[in-house]
PDB file of C-alpha atoms in Angstrom:
ATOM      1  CA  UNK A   1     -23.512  21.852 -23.798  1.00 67.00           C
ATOM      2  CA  UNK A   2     -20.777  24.460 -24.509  1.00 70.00           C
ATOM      3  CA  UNK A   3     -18.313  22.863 -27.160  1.00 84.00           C
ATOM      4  CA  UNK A   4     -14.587  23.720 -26.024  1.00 94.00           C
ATOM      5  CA  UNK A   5     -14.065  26.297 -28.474  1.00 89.00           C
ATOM      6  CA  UNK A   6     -16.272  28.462 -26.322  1.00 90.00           C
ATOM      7  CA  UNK A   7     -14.371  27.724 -23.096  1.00 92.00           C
ATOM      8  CA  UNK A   8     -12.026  30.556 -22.258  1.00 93.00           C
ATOM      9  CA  UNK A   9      -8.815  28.723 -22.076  1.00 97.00           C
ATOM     10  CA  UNK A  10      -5.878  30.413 -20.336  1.00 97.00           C
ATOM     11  CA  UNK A  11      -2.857  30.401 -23.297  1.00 97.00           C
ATOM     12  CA  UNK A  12      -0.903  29.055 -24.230  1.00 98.00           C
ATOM     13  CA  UNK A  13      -4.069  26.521 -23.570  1.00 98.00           C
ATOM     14  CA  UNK A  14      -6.047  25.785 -26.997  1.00 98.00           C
ATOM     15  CA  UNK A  15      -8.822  23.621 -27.846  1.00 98.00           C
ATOM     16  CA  UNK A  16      -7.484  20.222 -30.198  1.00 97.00           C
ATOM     17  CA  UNK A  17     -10.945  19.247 -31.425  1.00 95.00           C
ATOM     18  CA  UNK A  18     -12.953  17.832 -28.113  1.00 95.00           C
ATOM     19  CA  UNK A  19     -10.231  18.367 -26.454  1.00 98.00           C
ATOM     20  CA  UNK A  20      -7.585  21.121 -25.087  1.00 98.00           C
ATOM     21  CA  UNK A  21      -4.041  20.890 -26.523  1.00 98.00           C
ATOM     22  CA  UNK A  22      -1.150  23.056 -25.447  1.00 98.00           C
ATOM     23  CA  UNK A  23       2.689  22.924 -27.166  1.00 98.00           C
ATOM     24  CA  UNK A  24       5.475  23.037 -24.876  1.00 97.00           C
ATOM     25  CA  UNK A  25       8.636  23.736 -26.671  1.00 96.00           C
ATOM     26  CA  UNK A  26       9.101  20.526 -28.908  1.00 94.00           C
ATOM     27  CA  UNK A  27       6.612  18.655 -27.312  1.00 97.00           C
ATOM     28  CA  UNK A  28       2.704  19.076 -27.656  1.00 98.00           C
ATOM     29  CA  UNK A  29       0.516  17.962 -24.361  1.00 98.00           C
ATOM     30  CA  UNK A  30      -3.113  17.447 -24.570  1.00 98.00           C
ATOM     31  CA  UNK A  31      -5.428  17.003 -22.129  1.00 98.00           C
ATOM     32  CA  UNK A  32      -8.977  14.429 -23.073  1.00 98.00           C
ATOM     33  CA  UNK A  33     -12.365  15.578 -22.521  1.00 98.00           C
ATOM     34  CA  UNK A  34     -15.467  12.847 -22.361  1.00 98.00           C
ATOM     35  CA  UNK A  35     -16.477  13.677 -25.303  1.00 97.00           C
ATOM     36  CA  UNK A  36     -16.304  12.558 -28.631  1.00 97.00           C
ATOM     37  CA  UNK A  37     -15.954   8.728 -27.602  1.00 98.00           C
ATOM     38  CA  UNK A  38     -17.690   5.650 -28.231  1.00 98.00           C
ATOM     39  CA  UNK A  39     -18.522   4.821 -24.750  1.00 98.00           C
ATOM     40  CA  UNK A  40     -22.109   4.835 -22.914  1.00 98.00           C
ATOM     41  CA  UNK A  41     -24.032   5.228 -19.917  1.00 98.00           C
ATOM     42  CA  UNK A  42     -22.161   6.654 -17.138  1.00 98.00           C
ATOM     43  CA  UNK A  43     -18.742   6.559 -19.259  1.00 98.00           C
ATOM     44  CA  UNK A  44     -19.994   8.699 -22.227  1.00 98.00           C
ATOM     45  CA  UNK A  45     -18.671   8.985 -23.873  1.00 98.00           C
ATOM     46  CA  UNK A  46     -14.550   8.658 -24.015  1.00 98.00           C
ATOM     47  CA  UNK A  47     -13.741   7.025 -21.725  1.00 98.00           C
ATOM     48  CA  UNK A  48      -9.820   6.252 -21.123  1.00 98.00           C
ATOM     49  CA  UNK A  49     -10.296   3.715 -18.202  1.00 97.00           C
ATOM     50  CA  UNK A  50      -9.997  -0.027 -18.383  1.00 96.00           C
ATOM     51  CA  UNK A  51     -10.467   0.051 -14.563  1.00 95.00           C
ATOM     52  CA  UNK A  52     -14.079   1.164 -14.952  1.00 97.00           C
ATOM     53  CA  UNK A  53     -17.052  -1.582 -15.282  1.00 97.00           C
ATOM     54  CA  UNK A  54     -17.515  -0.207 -19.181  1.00 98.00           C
ATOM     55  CA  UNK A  55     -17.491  -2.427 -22.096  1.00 98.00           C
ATOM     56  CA  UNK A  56     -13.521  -2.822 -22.857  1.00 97.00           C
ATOM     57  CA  UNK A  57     -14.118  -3.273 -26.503  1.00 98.00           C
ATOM     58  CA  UNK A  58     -15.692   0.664 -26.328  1.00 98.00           C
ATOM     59  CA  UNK A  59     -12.152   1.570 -24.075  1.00 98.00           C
ATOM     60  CA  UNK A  60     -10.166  -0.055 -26.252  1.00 97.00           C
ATOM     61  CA  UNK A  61     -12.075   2.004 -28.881  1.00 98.00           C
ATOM     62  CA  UNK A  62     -11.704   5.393 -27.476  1.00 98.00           C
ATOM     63  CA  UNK A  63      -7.819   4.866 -27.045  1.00 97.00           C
ATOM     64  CA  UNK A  64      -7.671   3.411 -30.836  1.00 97.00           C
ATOM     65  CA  UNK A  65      -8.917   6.826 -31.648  1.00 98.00           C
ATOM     66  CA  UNK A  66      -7.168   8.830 -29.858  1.00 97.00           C
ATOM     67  CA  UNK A  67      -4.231   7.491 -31.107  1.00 96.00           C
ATOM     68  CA  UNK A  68      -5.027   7.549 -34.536  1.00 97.00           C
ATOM     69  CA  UNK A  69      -6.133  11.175 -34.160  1.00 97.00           C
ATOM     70  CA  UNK A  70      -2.745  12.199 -32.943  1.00 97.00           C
ATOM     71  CA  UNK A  71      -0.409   9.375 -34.591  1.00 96.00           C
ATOM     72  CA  UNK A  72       0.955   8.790 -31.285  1.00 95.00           C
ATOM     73  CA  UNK A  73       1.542   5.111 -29.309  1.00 94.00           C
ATOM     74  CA  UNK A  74       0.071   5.767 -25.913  1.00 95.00           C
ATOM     75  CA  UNK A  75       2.105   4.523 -22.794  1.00 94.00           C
ATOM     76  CA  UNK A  76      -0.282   3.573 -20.220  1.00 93.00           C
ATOM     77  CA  UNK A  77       0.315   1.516 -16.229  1.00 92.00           C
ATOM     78  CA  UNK A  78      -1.956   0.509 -13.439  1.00 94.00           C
ATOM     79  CA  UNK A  79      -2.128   3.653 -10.990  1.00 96.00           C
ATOM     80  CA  UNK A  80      -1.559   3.065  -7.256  1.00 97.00           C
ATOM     81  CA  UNK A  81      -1.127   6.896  -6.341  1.00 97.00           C
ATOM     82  CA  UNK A  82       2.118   6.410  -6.001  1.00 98.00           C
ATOM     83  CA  UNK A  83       5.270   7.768  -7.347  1.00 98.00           C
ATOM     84  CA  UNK A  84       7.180   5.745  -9.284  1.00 97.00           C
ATOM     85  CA  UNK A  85       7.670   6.863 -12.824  1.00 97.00           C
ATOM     86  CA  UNK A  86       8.616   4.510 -15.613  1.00 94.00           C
ATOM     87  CA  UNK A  87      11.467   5.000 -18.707  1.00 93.00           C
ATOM     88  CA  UNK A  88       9.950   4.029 -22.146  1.00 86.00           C
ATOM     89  CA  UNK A  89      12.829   2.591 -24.890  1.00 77.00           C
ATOM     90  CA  UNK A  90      13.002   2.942 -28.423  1.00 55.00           C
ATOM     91  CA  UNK A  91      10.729  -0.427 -28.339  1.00 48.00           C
ATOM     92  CA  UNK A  92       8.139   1.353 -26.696  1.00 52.00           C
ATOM     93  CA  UNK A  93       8.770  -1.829 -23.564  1.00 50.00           C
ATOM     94  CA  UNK A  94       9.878  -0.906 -19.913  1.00 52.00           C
ATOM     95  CA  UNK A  95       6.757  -1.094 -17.491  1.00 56.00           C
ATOM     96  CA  UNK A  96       3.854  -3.258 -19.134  1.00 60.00           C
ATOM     97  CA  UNK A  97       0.008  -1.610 -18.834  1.00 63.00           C
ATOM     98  CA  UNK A  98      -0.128  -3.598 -16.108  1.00 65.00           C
ATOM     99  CA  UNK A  99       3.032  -2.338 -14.145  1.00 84.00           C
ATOM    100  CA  UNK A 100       2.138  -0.129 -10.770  1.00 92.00           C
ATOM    101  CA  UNK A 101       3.186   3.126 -11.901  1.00 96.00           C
ATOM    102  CA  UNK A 102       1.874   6.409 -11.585  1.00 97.00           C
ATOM    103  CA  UNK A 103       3.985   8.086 -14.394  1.00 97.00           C
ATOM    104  CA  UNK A 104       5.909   7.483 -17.851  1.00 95.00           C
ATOM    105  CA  UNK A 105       8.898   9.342 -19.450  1.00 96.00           C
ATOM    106  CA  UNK A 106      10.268   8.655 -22.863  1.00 96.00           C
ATOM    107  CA  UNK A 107      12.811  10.314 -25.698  1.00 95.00           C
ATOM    108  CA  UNK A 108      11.124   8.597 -28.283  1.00 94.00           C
ATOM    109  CA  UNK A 109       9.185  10.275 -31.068  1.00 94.00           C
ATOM    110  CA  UNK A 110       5.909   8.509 -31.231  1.00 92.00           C
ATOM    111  CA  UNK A 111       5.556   7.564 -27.969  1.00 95.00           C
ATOM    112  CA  UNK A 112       2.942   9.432 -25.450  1.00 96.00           C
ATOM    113  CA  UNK A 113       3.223   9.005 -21.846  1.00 96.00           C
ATOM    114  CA  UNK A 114      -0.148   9.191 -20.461  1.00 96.00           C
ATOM    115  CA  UNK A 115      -1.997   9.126 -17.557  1.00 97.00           C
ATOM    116  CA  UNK A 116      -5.540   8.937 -16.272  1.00 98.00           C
ATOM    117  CA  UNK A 117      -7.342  11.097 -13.988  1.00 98.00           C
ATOM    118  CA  UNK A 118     -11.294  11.699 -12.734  1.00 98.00           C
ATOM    119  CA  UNK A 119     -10.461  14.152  -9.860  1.00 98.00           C
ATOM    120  CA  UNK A 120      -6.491  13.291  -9.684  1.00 98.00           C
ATOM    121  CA  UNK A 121      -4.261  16.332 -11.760  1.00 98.00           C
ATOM    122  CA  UNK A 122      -2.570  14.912 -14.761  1.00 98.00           C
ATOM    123  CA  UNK A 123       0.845  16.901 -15.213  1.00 98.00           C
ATOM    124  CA  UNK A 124       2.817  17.165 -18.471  1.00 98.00           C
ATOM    125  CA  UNK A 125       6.723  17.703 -18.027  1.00 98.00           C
ATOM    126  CA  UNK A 126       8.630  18.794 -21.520  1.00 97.00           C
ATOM    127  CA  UNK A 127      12.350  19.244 -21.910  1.00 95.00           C
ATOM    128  CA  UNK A 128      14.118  19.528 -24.840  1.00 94.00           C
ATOM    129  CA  UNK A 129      14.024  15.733 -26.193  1.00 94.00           C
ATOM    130  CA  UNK A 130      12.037  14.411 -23.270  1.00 96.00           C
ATOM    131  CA  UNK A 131       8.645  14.439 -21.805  1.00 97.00           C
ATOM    132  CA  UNK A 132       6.919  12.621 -18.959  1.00 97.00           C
ATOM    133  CA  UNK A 133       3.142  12.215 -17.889  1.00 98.00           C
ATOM    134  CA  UNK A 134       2.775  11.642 -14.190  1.00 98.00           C
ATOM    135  CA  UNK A 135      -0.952  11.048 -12.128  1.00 98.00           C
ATOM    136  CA  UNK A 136      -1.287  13.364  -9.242  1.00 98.00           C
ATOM    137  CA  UNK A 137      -3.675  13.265  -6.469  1.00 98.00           C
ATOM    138  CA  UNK A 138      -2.834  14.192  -2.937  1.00 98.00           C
ATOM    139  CA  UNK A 139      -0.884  10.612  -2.258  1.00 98.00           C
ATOM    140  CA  UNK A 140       0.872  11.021  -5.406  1.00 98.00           C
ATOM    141  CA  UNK A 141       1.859  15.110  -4.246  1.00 98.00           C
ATOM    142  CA  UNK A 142       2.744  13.484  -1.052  1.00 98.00           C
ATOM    143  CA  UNK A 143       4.941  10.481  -2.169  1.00 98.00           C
ATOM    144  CA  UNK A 144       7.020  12.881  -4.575  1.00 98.00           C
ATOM    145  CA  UNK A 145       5.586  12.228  -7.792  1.00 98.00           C
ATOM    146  CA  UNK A 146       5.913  15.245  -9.291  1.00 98.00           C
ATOM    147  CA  UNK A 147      10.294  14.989  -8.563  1.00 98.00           C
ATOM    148  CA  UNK A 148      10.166  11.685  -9.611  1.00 98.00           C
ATOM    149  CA  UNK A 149       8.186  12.796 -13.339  1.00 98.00           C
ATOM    150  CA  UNK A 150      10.868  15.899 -13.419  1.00 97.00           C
ATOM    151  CA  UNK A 151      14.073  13.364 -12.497  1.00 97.00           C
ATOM    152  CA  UNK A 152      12.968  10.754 -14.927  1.00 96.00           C
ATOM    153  CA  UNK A 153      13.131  13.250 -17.855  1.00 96.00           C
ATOM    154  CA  UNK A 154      16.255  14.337 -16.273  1.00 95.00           C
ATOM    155  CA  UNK A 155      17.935  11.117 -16.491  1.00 93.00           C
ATOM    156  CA  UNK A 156      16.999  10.446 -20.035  1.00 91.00           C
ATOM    157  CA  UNK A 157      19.922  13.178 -20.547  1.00 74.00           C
ATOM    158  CA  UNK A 158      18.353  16.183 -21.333  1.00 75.00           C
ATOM    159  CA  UNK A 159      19.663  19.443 -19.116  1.00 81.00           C
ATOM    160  CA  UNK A 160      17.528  22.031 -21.158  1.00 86.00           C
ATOM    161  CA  UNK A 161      15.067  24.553 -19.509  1.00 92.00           C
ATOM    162  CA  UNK A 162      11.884  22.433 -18.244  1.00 97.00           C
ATOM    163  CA  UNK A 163       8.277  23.122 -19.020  1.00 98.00           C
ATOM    164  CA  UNK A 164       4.773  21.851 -17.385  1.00 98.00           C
ATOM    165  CA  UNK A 165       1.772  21.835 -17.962  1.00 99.00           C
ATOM    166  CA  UNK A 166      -1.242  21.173 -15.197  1.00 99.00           C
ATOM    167  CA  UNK A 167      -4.274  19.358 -16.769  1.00 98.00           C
ATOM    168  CA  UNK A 168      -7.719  19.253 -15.296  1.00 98.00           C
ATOM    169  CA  UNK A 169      -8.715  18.482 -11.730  1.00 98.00           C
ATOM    170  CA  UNK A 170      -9.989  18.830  -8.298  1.00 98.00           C
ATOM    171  CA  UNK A 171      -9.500  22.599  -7.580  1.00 98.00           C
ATOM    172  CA  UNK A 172      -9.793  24.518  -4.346  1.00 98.00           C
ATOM    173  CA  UNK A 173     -13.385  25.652  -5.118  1.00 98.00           C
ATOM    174  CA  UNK A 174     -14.597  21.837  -3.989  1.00 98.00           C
ATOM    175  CA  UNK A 175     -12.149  19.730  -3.128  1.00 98.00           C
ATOM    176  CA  UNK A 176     -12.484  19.372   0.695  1.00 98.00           C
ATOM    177  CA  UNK A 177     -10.494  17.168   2.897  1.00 98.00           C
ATOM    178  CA  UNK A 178      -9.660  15.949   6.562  1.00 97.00           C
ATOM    179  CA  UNK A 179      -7.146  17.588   8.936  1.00 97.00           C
ATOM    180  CA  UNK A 180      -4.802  14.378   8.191  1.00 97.00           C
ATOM    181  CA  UNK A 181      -4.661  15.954   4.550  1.00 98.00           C
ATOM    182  CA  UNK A 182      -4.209  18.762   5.519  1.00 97.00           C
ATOM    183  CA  UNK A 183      -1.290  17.922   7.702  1.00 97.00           C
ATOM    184  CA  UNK A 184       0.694  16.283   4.941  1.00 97.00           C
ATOM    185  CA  UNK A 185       1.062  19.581   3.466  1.00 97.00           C
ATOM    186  CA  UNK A 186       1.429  22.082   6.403  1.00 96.00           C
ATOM    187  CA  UNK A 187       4.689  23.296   4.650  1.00 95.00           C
ATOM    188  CA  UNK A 188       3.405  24.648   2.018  1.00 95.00           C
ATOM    189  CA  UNK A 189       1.726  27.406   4.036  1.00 93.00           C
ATOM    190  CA  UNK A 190      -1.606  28.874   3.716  1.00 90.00           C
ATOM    191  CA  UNK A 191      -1.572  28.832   0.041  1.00 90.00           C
ATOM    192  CA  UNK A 192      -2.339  25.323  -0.137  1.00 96.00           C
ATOM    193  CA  UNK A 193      -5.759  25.492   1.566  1.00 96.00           C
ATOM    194  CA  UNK A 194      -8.919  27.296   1.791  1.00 96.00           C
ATOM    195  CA  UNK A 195     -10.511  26.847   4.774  1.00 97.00           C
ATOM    196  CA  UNK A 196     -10.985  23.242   4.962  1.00 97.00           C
ATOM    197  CA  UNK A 197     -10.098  22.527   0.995  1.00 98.00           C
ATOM    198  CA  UNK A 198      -6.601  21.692  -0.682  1.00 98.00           C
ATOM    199  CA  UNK A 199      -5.177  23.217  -3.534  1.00 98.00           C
ATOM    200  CA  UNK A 200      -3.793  20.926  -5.540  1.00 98.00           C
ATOM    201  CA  UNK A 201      -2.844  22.852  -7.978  1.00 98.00           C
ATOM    202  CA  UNK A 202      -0.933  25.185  -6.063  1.00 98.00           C
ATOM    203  CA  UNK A 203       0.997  22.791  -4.507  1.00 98.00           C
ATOM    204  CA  UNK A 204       1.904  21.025  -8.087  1.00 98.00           C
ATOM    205  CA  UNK A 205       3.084  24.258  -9.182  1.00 98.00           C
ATOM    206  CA  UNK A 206       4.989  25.003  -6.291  1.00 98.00           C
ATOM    207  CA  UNK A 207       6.768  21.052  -6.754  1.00 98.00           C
ATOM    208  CA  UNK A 208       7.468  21.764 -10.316  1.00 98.00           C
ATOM    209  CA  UNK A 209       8.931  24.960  -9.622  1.00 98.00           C
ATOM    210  CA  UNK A 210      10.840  23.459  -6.570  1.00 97.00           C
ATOM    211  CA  UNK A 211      12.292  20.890  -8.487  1.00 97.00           C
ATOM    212  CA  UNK A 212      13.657  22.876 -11.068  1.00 96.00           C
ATOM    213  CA  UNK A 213      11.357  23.670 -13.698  1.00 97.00           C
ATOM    214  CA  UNK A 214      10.952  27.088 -15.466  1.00 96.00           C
ATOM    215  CA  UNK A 215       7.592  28.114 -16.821  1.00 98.00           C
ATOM    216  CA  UNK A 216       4.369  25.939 -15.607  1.00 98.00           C
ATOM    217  CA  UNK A 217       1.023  26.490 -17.149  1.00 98.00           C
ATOM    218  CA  UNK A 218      -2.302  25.389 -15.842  1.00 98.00           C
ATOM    219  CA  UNK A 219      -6.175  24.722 -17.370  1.00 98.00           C
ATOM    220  CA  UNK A 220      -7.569  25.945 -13.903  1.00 97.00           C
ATOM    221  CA  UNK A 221     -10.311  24.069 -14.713  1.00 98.00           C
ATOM    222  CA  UNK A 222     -11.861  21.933 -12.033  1.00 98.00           C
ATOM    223  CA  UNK A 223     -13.115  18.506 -12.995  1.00 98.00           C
ATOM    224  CA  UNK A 224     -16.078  18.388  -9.990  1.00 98.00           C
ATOM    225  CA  UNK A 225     -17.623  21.938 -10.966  1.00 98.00           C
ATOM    226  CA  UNK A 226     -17.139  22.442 -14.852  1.00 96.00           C
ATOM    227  CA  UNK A 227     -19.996  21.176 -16.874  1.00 96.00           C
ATOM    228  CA  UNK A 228     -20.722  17.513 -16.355  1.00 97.00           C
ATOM    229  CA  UNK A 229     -20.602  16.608 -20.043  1.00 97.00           C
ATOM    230  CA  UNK A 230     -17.031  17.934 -20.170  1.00 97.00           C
ATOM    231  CA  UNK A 231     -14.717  16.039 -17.600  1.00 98.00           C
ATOM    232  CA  UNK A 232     -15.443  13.038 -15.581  1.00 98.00           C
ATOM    233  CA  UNK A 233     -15.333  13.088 -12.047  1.00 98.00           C
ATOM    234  CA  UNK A 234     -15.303  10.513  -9.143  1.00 98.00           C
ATOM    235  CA  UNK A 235     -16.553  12.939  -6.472  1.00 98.00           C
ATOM    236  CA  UNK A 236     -19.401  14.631  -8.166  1.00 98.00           C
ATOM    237  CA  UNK A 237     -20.658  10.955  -9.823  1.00 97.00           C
ATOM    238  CA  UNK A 238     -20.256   9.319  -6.418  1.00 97.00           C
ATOM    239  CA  UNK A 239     -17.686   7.124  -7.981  1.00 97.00           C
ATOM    240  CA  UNK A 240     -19.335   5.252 -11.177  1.00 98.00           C
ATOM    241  CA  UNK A 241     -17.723   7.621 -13.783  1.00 98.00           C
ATOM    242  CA  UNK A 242     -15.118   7.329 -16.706  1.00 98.00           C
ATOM    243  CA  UNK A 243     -11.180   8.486 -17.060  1.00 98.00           C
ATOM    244  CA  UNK A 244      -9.805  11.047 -18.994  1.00 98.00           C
ATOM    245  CA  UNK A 245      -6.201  11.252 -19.875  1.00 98.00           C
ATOM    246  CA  UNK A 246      -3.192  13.448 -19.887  1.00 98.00           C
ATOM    247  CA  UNK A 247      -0.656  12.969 -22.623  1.00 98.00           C
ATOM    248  CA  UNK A 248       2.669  14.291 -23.805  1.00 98.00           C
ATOM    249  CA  UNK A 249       4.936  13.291 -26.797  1.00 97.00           C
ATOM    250  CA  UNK A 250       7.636  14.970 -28.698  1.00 96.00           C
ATOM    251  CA  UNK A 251       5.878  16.476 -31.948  1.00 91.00           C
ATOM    252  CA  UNK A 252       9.410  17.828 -33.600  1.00 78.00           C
TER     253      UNK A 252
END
């Protein structure tokens, strides 16, 4: 198994241990790997997901560490694949871990929206004093996540030049869906498909970039066709499979 020092990471993409880290202005996103968790089975080994059927004490494990490791306070919700994006206070309160959301945005220090992700893109927005996390599948791209993550940091009152960064995911090389998919995103043009698969990424890029942000990076790594002991991945393990995570927080 390659460790993720050998991957050849686009920059400003770098590995962060077991994982792959990338700075974005005053804010530092980093995007989890499986490994280097307590979890077992299926879930090896970090696991993000309390949604899973793995031991919760091992979950609650992996996120004590990756906490610790990064002396952050993660911000998590219960993902619908929907759009809504949630403000985080000074408190670290606003929507609960069990609130529907499918993003977070704070201007606290300390705080890390994050989201989780086994096929879904997690994106990481950065503005000068503000960050957000938002989850990203096609319903989410649909629904308007990606405006809602950019607005949220927005209205926490920063106007400064935006940054993103695209995590892991599905990418066009597998990710094949219907006509009715298809159709959702017929304005984006034939960039968002190859024959019958969606770009995701593409289309994330093209949101960012439509809503106002100036530089977006992304892995391009796909989560169904990169080494299995690297990212989890609903498609390729038929659905009994871990979460990783996509986090942001403001590191200066």
């Amino acid at each position: 198994m390659p460790s993720v020092s050998a991957l050849r990471l686009p920059p400003p993409f770098e590995p962060c241990g077991e994982h792959i880290g990338v700075t974005l202005g005053d804010a530092r996103a980093l995007f989890t790997t499986r490994r280097g968790g307590r979890s077992r089975g299926p879930y090896a080994s970090l696991n993000l997901g309390v949604l899973t059927d793995d031991d919760p004490a091992a979950v609650a494990a992996n996120r004590a560490l990756v906490e610790r490791e990064h002396a952050v306070r993660l911000a998590f919700g219960h993902q619908v694949h929907g759009a809504r994006v949630a403000r985080r206070d000074a408190a670290g309160s606003g929507a609960g871990p069990d609130a529907e959301v499918d993003g977070h945005a704070t201007a606290v220090p300390g705080v890390a929206p994050a989201v989780l992700s086994a096929d879904c893109l997690t994106v990481a927005i950065a503005a000068p004093g503000a960050v957000a996390a938002v989850h990203a599948g096609w319903r989410g791209l649909a629904a308007g996540v990606i405006a809602a993550g950019v607005r949220a940091v927005r209205e926490l009152g920063h106007d400064g030049p935006l940054q993103a960064a695209i995590g892991p995911g599905a990418g066009v090389c597998c990710y094949d869906v219907g006509e009715e998919v298809h159709a959702r995103f017929a304005a984006h043009g034939a960039g968002a498909r190859r024959g019958r698969h969606l770009d995701l990424k593409a289309i994330a890029a093209r949101q960012l970039e439509a809503g106002g942000v100036a530089t977006v990076h992304d892995l391009g790594l796909c989560t169904i066709c990169s080494d299995p002991g690297l990212f989890f991945s609903h498609r390729r393990d038929h659905g009994t499979t871990g979460r990783q995570g996509g986090l942001v927080w403001l590191s200066r």
